[in-house]
mmCIF file of C-alpha atoms and ligand atoms in Angstrom:
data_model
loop_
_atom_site.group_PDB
_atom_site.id
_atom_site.type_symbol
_atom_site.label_atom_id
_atom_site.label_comp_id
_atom_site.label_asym_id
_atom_site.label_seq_id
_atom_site.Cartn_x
_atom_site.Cartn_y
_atom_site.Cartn_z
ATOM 1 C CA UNK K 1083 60.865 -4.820 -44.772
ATOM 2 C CA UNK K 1084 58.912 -7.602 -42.745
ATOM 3 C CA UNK K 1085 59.865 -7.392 -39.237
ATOM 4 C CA UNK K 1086 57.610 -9.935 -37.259
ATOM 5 C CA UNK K 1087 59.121 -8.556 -34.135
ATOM 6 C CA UNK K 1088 57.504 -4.787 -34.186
ATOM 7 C CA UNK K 1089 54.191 -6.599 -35.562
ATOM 8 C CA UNK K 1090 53.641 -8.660 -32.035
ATOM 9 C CA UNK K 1091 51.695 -6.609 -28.947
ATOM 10 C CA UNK K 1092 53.602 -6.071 -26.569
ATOM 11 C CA UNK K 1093 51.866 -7.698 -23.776
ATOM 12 C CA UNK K 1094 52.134 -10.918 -25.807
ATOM 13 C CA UNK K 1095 56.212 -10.339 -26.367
ATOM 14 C CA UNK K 1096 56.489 -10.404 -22.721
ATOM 15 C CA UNK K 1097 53.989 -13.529 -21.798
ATOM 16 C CA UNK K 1098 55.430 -16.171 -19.872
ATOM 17 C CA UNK K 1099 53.204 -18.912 -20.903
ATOM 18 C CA UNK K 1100 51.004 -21.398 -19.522
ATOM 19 C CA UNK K 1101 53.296 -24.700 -18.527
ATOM 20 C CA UNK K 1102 51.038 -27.517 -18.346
ATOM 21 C CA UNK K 1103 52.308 -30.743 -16.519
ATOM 22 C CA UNK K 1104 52.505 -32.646 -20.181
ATOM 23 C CA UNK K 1105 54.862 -29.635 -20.658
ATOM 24 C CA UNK K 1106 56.846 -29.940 -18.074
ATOM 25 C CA UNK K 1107 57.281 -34.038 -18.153
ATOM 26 C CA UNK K 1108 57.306 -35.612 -21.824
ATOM 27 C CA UNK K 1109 59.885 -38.155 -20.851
ATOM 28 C CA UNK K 1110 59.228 -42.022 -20.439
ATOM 29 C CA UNK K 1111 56.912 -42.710 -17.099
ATOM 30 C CA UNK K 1112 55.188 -45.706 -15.878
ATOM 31 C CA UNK K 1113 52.998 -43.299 -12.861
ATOM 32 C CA UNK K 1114 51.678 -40.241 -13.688
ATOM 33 C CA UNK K 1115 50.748 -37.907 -10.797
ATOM 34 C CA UNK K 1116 51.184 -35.076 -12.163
ATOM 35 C CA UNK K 1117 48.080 -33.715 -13.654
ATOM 36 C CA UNK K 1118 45.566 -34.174 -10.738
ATOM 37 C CA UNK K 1119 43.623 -36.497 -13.676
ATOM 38 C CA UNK K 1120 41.191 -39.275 -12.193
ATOM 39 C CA UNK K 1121 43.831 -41.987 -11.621
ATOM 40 C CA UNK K 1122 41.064 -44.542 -11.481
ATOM 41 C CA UNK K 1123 40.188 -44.553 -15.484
ATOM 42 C CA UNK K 1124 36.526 -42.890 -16.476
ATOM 43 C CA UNK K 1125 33.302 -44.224 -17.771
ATOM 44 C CA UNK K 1126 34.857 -44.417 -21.235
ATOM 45 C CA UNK K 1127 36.657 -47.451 -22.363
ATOM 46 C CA UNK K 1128 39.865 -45.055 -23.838
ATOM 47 C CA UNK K 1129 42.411 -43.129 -22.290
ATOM 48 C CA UNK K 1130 40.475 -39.705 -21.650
ATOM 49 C CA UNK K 1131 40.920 -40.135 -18.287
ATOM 50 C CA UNK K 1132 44.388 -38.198 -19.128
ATOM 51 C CA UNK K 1133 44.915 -34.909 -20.736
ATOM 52 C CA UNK K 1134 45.428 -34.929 -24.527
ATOM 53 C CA UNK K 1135 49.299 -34.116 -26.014
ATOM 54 C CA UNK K 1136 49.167 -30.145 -26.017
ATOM 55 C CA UNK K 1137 51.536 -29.949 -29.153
ATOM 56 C CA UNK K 1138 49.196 -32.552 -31.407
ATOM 57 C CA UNK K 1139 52.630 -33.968 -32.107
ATOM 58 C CA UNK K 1140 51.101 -37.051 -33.663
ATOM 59 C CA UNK K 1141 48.552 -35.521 -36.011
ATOM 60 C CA UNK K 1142 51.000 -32.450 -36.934
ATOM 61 C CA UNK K 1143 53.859 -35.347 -38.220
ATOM 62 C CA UNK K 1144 51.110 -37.310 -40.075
ATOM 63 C CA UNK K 1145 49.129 -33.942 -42.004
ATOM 64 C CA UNK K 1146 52.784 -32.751 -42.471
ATOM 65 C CA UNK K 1147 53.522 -35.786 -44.805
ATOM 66 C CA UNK K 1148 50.189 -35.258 -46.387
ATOM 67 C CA UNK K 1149 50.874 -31.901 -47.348
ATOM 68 C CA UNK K 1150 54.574 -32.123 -47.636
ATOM 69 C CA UNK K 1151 55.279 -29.656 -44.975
ATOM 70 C CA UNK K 1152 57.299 -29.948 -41.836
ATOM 71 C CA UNK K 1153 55.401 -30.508 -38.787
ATOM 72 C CA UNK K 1154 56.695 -27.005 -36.824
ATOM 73 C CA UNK K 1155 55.473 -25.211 -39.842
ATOM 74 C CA UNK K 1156 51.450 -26.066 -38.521
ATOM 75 C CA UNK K 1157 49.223 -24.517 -35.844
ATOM 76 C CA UNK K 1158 46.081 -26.458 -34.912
ATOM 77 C CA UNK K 1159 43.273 -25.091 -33.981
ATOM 78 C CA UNK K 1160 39.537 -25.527 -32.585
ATOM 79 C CA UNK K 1161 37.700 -24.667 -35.675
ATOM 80 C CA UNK K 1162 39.858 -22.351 -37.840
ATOM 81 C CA UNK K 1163 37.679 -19.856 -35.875
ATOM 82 C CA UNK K 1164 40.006 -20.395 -33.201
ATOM 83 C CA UNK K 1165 43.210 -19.452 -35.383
ATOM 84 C CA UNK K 1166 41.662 -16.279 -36.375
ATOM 85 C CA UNK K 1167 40.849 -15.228 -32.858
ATOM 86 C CA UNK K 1168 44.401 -16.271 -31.892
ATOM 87 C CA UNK K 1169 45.923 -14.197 -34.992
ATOM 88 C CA UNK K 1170 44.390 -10.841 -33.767
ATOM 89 C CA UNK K 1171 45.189 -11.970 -30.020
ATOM 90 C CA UNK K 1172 48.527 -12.109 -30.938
ATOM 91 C CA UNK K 1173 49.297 -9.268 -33.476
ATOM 92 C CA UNK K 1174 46.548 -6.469 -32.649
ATOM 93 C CA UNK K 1175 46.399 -4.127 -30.166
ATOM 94 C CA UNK K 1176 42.721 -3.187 -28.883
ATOM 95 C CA UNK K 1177 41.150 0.163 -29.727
ATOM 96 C CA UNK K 1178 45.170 0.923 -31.709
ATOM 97 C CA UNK K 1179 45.530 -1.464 -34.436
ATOM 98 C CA UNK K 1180 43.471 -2.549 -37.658
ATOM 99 C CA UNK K 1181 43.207 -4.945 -40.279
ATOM 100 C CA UNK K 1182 42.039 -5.318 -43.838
ATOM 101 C CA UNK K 1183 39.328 -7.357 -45.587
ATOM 102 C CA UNK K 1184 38.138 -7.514 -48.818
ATOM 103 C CA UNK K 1185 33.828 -8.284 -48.530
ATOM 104 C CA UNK K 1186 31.370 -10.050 -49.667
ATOM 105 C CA UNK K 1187 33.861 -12.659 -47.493
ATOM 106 C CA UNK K 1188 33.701 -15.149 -44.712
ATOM 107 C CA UNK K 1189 32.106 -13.147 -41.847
ATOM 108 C CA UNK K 1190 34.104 -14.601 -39.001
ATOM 109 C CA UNK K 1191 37.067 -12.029 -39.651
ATOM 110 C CA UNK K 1192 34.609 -9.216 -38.139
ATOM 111 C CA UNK K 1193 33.087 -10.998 -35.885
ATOM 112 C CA UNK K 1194 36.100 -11.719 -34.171
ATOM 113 C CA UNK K 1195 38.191 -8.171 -34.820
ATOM 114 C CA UNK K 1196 34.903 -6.956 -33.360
ATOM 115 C CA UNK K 1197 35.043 -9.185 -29.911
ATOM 116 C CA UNK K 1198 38.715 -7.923 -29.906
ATOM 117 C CA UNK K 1199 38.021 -4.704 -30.167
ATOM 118 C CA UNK K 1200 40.386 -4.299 -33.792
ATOM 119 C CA UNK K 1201 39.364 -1.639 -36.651
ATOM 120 C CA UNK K 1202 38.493 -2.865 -39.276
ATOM 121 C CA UNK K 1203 39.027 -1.556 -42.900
ATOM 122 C CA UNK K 1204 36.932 -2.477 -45.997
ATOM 123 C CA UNK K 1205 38.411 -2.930 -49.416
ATOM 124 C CA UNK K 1206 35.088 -4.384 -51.270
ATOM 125 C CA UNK K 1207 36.006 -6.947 -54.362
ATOM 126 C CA UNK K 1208 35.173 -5.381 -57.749
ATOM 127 C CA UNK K 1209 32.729 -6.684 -59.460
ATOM 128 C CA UNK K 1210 34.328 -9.431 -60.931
ATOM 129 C CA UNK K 1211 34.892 -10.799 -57.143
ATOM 130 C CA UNK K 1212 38.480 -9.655 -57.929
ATOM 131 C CA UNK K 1213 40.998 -7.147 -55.505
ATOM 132 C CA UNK K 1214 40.850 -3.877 -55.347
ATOM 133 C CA UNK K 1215 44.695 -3.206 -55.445
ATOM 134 C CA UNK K 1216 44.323 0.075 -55.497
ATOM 135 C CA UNK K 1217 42.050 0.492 -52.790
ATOM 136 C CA UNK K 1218 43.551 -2.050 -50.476
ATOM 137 C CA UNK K 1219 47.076 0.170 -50.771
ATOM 138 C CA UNK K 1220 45.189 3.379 -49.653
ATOM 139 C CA UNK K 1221 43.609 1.894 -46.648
ATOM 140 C CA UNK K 1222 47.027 0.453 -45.220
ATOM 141 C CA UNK K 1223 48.767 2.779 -42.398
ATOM 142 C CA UNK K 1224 51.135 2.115 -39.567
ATOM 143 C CA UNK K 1225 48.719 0.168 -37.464
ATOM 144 C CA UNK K 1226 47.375 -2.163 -40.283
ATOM 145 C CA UNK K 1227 48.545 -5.626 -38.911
ATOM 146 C CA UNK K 1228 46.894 -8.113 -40.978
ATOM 147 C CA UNK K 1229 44.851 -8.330 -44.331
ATOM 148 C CA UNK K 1230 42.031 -11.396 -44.741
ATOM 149 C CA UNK K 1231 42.482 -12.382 -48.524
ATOM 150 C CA UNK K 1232 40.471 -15.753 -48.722
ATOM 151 C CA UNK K 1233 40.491 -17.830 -51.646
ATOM 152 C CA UNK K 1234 38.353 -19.749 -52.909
ATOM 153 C CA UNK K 1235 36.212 -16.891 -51.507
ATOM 154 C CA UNK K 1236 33.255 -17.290 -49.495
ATOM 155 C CA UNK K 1237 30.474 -16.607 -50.416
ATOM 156 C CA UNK K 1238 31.376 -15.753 -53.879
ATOM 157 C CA UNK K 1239 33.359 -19.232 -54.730
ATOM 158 C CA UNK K 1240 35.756 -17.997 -56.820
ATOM 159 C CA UNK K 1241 39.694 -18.079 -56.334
ATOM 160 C CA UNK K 1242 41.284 -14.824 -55.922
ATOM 161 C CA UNK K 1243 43.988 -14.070 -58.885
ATOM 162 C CA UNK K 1244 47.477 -15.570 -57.669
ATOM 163 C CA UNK K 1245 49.154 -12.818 -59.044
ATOM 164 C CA UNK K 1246 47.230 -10.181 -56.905
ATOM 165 C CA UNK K 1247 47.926 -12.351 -53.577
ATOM 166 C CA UNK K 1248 51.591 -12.195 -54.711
ATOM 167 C CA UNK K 1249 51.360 -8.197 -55.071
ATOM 168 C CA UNK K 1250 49.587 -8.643 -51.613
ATOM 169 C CA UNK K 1251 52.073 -10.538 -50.127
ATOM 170 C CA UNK K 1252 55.084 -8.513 -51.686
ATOM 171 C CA UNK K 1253 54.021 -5.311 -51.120
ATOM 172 C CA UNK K 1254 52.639 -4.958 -47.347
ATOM 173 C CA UNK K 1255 54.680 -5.581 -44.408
ATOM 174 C CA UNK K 1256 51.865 -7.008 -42.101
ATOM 175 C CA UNK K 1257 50.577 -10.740 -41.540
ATOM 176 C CA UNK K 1258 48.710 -12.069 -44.932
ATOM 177 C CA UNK K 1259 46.108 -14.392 -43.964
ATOM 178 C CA UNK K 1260 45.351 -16.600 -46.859
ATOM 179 C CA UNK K 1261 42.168 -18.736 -45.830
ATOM 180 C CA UNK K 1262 41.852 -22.058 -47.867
ATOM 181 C CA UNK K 1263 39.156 -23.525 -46.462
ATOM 182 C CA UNK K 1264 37.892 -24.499 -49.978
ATOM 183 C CA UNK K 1265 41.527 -24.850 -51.775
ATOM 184 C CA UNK K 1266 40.895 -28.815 -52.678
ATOM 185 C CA UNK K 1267 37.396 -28.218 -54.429
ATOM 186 C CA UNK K 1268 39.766 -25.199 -56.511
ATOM 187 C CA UNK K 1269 41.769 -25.384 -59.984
ATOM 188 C CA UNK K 1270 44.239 -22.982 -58.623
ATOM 189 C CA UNK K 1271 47.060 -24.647 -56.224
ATOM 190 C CA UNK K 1272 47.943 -23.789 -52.840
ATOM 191 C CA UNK K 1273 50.090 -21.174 -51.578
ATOM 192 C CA UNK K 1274 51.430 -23.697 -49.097
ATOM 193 C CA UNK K 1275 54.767 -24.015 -51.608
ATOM 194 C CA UNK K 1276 55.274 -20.232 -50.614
ATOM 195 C CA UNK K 1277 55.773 -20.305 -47.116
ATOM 196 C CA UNK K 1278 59.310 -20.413 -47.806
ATOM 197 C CA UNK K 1279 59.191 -17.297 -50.246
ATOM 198 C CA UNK K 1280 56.958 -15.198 -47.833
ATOM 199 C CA UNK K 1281 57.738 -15.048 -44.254
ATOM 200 C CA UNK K 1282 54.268 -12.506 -43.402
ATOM 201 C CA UNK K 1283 52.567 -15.825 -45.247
ATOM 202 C CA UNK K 1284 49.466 -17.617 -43.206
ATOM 203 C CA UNK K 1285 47.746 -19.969 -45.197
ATOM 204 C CA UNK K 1286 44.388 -21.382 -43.027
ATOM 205 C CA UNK K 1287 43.375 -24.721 -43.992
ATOM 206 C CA UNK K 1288 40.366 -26.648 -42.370
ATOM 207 C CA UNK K 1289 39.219 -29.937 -41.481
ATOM 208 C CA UNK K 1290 35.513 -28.924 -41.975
ATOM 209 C CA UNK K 1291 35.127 -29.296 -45.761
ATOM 210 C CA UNK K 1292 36.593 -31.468 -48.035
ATOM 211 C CA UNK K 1293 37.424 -33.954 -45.488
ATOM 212 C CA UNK K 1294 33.973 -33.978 -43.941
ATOM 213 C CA UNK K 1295 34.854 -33.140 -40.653
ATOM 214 C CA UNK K 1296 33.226 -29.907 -40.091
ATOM 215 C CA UNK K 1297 31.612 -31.407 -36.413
ATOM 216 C CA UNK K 1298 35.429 -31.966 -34.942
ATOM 217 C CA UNK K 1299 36.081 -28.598 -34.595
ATOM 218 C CA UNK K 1300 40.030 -28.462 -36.638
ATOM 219 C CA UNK K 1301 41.717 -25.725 -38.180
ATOM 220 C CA UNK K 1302 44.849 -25.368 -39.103
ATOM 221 C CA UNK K 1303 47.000 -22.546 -39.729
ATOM 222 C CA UNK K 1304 50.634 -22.649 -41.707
ATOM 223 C CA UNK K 1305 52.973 -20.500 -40.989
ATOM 224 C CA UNK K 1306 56.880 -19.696 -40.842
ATOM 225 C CA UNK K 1307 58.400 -21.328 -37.473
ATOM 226 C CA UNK K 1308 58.383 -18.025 -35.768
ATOM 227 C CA UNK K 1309 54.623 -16.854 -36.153
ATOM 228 C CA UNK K 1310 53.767 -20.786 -35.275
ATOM 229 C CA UNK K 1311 55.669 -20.162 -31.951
ATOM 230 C CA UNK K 1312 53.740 -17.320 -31.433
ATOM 231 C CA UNK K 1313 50.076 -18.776 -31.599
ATOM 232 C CA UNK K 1314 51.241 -21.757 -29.800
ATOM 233 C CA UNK K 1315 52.433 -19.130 -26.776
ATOM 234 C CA UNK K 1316 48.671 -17.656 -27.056
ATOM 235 C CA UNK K 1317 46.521 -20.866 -27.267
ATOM 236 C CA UNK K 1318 44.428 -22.679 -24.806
ATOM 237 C CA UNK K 1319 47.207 -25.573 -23.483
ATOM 238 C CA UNK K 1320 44.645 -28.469 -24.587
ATOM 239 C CA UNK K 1321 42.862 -26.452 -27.436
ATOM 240 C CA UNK K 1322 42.411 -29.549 -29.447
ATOM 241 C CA UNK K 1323 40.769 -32.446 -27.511
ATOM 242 C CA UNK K 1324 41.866 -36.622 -27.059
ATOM 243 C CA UNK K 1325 38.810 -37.795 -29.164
ATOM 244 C CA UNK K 1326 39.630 -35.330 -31.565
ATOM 245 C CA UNK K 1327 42.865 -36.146 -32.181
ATOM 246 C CA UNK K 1328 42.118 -39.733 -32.204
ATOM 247 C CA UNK K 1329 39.679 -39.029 -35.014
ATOM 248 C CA UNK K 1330 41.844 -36.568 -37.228
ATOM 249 C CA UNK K 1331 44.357 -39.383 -37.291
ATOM 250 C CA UNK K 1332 42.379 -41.679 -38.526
ATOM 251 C CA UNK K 1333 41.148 -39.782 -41.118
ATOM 252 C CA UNK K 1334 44.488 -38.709 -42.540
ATOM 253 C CA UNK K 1335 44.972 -42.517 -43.592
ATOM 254 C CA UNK K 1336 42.023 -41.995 -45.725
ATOM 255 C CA UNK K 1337 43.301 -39.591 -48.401
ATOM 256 C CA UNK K 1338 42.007 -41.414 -51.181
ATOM 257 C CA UNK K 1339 38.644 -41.433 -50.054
ATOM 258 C CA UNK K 1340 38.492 -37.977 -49.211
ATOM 259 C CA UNK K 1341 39.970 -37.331 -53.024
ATOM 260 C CA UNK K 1342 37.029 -39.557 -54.434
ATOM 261 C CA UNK K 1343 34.176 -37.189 -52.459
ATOM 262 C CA UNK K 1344 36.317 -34.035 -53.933
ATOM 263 C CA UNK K 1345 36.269 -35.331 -57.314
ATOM 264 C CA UNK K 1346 32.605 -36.690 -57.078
ATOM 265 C CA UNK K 1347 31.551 -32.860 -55.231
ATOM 266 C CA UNK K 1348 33.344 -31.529 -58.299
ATOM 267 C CA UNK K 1349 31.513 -33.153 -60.685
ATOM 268 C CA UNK K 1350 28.086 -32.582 -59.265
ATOM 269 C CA UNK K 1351 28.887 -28.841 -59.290
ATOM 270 C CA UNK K 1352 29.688 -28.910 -62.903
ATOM 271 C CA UNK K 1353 26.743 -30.541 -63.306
ATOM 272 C CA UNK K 1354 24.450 -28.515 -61.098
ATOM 273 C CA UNK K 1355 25.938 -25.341 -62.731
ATOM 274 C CA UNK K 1356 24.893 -26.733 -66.044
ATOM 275 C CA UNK K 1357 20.868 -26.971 -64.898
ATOM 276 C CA UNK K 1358 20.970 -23.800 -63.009
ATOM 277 C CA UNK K 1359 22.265 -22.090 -65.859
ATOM 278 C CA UNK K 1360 19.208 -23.892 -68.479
ATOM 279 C CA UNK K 1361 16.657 -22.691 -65.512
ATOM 280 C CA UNK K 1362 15.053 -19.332 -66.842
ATOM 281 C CA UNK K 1363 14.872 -17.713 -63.402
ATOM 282 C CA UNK K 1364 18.513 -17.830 -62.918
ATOM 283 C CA UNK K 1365 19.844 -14.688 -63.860
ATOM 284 C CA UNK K 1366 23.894 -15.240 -63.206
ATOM 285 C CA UNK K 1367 25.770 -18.523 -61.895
ATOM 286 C CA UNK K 1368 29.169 -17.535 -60.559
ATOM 287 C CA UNK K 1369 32.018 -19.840 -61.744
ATOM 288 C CA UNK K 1370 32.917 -21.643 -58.480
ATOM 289 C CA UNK K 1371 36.169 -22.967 -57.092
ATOM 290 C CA UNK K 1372 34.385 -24.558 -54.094
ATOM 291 C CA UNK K 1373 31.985 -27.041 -52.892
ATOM 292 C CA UNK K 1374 29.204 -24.546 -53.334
ATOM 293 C CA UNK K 1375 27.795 -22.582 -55.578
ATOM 294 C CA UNK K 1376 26.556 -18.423 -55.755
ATOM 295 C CA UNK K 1377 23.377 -18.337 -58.052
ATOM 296 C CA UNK K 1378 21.738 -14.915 -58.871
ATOM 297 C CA UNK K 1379 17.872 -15.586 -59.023
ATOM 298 C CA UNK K 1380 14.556 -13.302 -59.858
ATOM 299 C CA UNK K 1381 12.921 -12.784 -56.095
ATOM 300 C CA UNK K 1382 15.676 -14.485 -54.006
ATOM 301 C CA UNK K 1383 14.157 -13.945 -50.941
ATOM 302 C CA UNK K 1384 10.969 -15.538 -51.898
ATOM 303 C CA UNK K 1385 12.768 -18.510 -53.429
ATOM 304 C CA UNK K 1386 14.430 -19.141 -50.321
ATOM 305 C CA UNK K 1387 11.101 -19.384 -48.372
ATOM 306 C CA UNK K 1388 9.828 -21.137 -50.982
ATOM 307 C CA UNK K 1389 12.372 -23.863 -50.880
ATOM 308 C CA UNK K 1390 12.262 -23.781 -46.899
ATOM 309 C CA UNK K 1391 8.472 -25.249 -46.799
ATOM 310 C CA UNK K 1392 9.761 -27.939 -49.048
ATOM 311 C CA UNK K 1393 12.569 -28.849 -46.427
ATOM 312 C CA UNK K 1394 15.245 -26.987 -47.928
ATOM 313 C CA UNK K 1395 17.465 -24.659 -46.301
ATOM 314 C CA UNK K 1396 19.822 -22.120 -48.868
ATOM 315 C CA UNK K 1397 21.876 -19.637 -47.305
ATOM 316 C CA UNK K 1398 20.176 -16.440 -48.441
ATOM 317 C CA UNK K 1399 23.193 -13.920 -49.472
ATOM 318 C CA UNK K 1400 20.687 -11.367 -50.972
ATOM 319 C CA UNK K 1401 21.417 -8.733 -48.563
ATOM 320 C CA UNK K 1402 24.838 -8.717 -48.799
ATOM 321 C CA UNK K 1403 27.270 -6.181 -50.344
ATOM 322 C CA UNK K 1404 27.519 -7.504 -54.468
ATOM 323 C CA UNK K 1405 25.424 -10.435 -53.928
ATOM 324 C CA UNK K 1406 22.010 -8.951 -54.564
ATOM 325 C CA UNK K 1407 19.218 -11.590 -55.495
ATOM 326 C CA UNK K 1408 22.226 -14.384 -54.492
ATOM 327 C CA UNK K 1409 21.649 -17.476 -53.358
ATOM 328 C CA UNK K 1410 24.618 -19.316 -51.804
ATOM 329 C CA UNK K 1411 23.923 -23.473 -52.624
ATOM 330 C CA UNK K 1412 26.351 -25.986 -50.990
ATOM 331 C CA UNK K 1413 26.370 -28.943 -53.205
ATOM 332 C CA UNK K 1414 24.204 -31.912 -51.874
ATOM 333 C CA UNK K 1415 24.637 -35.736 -52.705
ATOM 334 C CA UNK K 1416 22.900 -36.808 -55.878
ATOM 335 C CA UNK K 1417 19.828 -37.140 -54.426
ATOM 336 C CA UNK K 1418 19.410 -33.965 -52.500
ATOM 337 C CA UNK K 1419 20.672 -32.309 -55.957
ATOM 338 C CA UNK K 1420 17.888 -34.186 -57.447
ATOM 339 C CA UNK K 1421 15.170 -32.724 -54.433
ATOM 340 C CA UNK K 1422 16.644 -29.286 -55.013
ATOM 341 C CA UNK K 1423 16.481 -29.078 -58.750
ATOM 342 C CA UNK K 1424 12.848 -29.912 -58.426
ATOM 343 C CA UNK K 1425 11.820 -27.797 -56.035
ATOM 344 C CA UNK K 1426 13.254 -25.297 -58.503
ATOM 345 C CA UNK K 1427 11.359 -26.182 -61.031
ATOM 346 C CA UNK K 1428 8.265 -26.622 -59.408
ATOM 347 C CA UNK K 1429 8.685 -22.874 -58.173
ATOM 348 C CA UNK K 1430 9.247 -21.599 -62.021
ATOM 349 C CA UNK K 1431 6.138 -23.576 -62.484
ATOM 350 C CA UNK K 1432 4.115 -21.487 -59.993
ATOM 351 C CA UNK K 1433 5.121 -18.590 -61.103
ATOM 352 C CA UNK K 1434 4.313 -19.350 -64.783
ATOM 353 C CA UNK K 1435 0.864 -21.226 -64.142
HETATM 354 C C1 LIG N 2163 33.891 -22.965 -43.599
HETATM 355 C C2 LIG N 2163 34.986 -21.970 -43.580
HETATM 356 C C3 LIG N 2163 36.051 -22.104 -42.679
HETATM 357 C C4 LIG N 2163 36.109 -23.239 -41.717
HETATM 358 O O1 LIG N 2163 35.947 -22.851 -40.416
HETATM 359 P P1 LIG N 2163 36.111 -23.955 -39.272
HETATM 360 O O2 LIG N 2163 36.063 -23.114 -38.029
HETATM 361 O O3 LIG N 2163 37.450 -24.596 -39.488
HETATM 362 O O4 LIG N 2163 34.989 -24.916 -39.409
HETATM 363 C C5 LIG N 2163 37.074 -21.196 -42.732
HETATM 364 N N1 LIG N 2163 37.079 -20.193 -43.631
HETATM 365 C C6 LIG N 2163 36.077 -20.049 -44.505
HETATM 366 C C7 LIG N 2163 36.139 -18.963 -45.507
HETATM 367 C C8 LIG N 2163 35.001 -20.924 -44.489
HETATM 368 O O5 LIG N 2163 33.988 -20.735 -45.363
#
């Protein structure tokens, strides 16, 4: 049984939060003297004299209607790097509690169980990039408070099986993190429909990818009403900044455009797949579900440096656990497809000459 009560540290349980002045006063007000703000203006021509909204009211209602869910069903964060943090904050005890991820996969979920001082647990994808059921069964115990699934997976780019996420999610009584960072570039649909089904459901969403915004810094994490009251207890007040804000709800009247660039990023990975496939250095190119794409190539390493004197910068995976010789390739616009490609070929054509 899921019982989100004996999952939350203690210390958090008993927090009296942070009560900002916009917290305290949300009524209708013509003088505001309550923030200690610069009354006077600033040397901007917009409003950031004053503190931005701490609840992102505005931007919650509008991506709520874009993705059909309810506006006290989202968390915002700075970066989705910022709802991770917050997740073990809130649910893991230091030096006591662990968590579960399933590597080669997005290297922020150690990183940050590592600042927090959290255990973590290693269930490595098999070799088809798939779970380890078994595995990840055996490694949970009392303590284990959340497992990382992410899908479409980074670095690998494929989607995790659905079916697997639902044994996942059915099975373990902890916090499921489902990271979707790369869920528009995917075949497979969201688990945001679910949230209903699965209240130890977190699906992470982003900002930074398919709608281009990867310099605002905005993450967002679904959740059931109770775990969203929970990270908003934890969070920085004014996590998510004025300009920000401003920005993010502009964007979100822009839907189709940001579906054209999916489709067209789509396209140009079927397409790249197709030449990296046809090049005879390429020894494997994973089927991807995001905007990039894993490529196993003869002499990675050197590749890379190759490519780097031309101006190109890969993200060399070749050390990494199942990615030997991998190259991880974000797709470009047509014409930096176009540079890469060459490059590529004029590489096979040093080697051969
Ligand atoms: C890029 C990426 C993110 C996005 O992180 P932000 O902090 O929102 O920019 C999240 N998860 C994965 C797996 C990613 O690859």
């Amino acid at each position: 049984m899921f019982q989100l009560e004996k999952l939350i540290r203690e210390n958090i349980k008993k927090l009296t939060p942070y009560s900002s002045a916009r917290d305290e006063f949300s009524g209708e007000a013509k003088v505001f003297l309550d923030a200690n703000e610069n009354s006077l203006g600033s040397p901007l021509t917009k409003w950031y004299n004053r503190y931005p909204d701490p609840h992102q009211r505005m931007v919650k209602e509008k991506l709520g209607m874009v993705k059909g869910i309810a506006p006290e069903h989202i968390f915002l964060g700075n970066g989705s790097d910022e709802c991770i943090d917050l997740l073990f904050r809130s649910f893991c005890e230091p030096g006591r509690d662990n968590v579960i991820i399933c590597p080669p996969t997005y290297g922020m979920y150690e990183v940050s169980a590592n600042i927090n001082d959290i255990e973590i647990r290693k269930a490595p994808l098999l070799e088809d990039f798939q779970l380890d059921l078994v595995h990840l069964e055996n490694l949970v115990d009392a303590n284990t408070k959340l497992i990382w699934l992410c899908s479409p997976n980074n670095p690998t780019g494929n989607s995790l099986n659905r079916s697997d996420m639902e044994t996942v999610l059915n099975n373990f009584n902890g916090i499921v993190v489902v990271d979707e960072a790369y869920i528009n570039f995917a075949r497979q649909k969201t688990f945001l429909q679910e949230l209903v089904e699965y209240p130890n459901l977190v699906v992470m969403q982003t900002f930074s990818k398919a709608w281009g915004l990867a310099g605002l810094r905005l993450g967002i994490a679904f959740a059931s009403v109770a775990i969203i009251d929970i990270l908003n207890k934890v969070k920085p007040p004014y996590n998510i900044n004025q300009a920000t804000q401003e920005l993010a709800l502009k964007a979100l009247d822009e839907v189709g455009q940001v579906n054209d660039m999916i489709r067209l990023l789509v396209d140009m990975r079927g397409a790249l797949t197709e030449i990296f496939l046809a090049m005879p250095t390429v020894e494997k190119v994973y089927p991807s579900d995001a905007n990039f794409i894993l490529v196993k190539i003869k002499e990675a390493r050197k590749v890379y440096e190759f490519l780097l004197t031309k101006g190109i910068v890969l993200r060399d995976r070749s050390n990494v656990q199942l990615c030997a010789d991998c190259l991880r390739i974000t797709v470009g616009t047509e014409k930096e497809n176009t540079l890469l490609v060459d490059a590529l070929q004029d590489w096979y054509a040093s080697k051969t000459n």
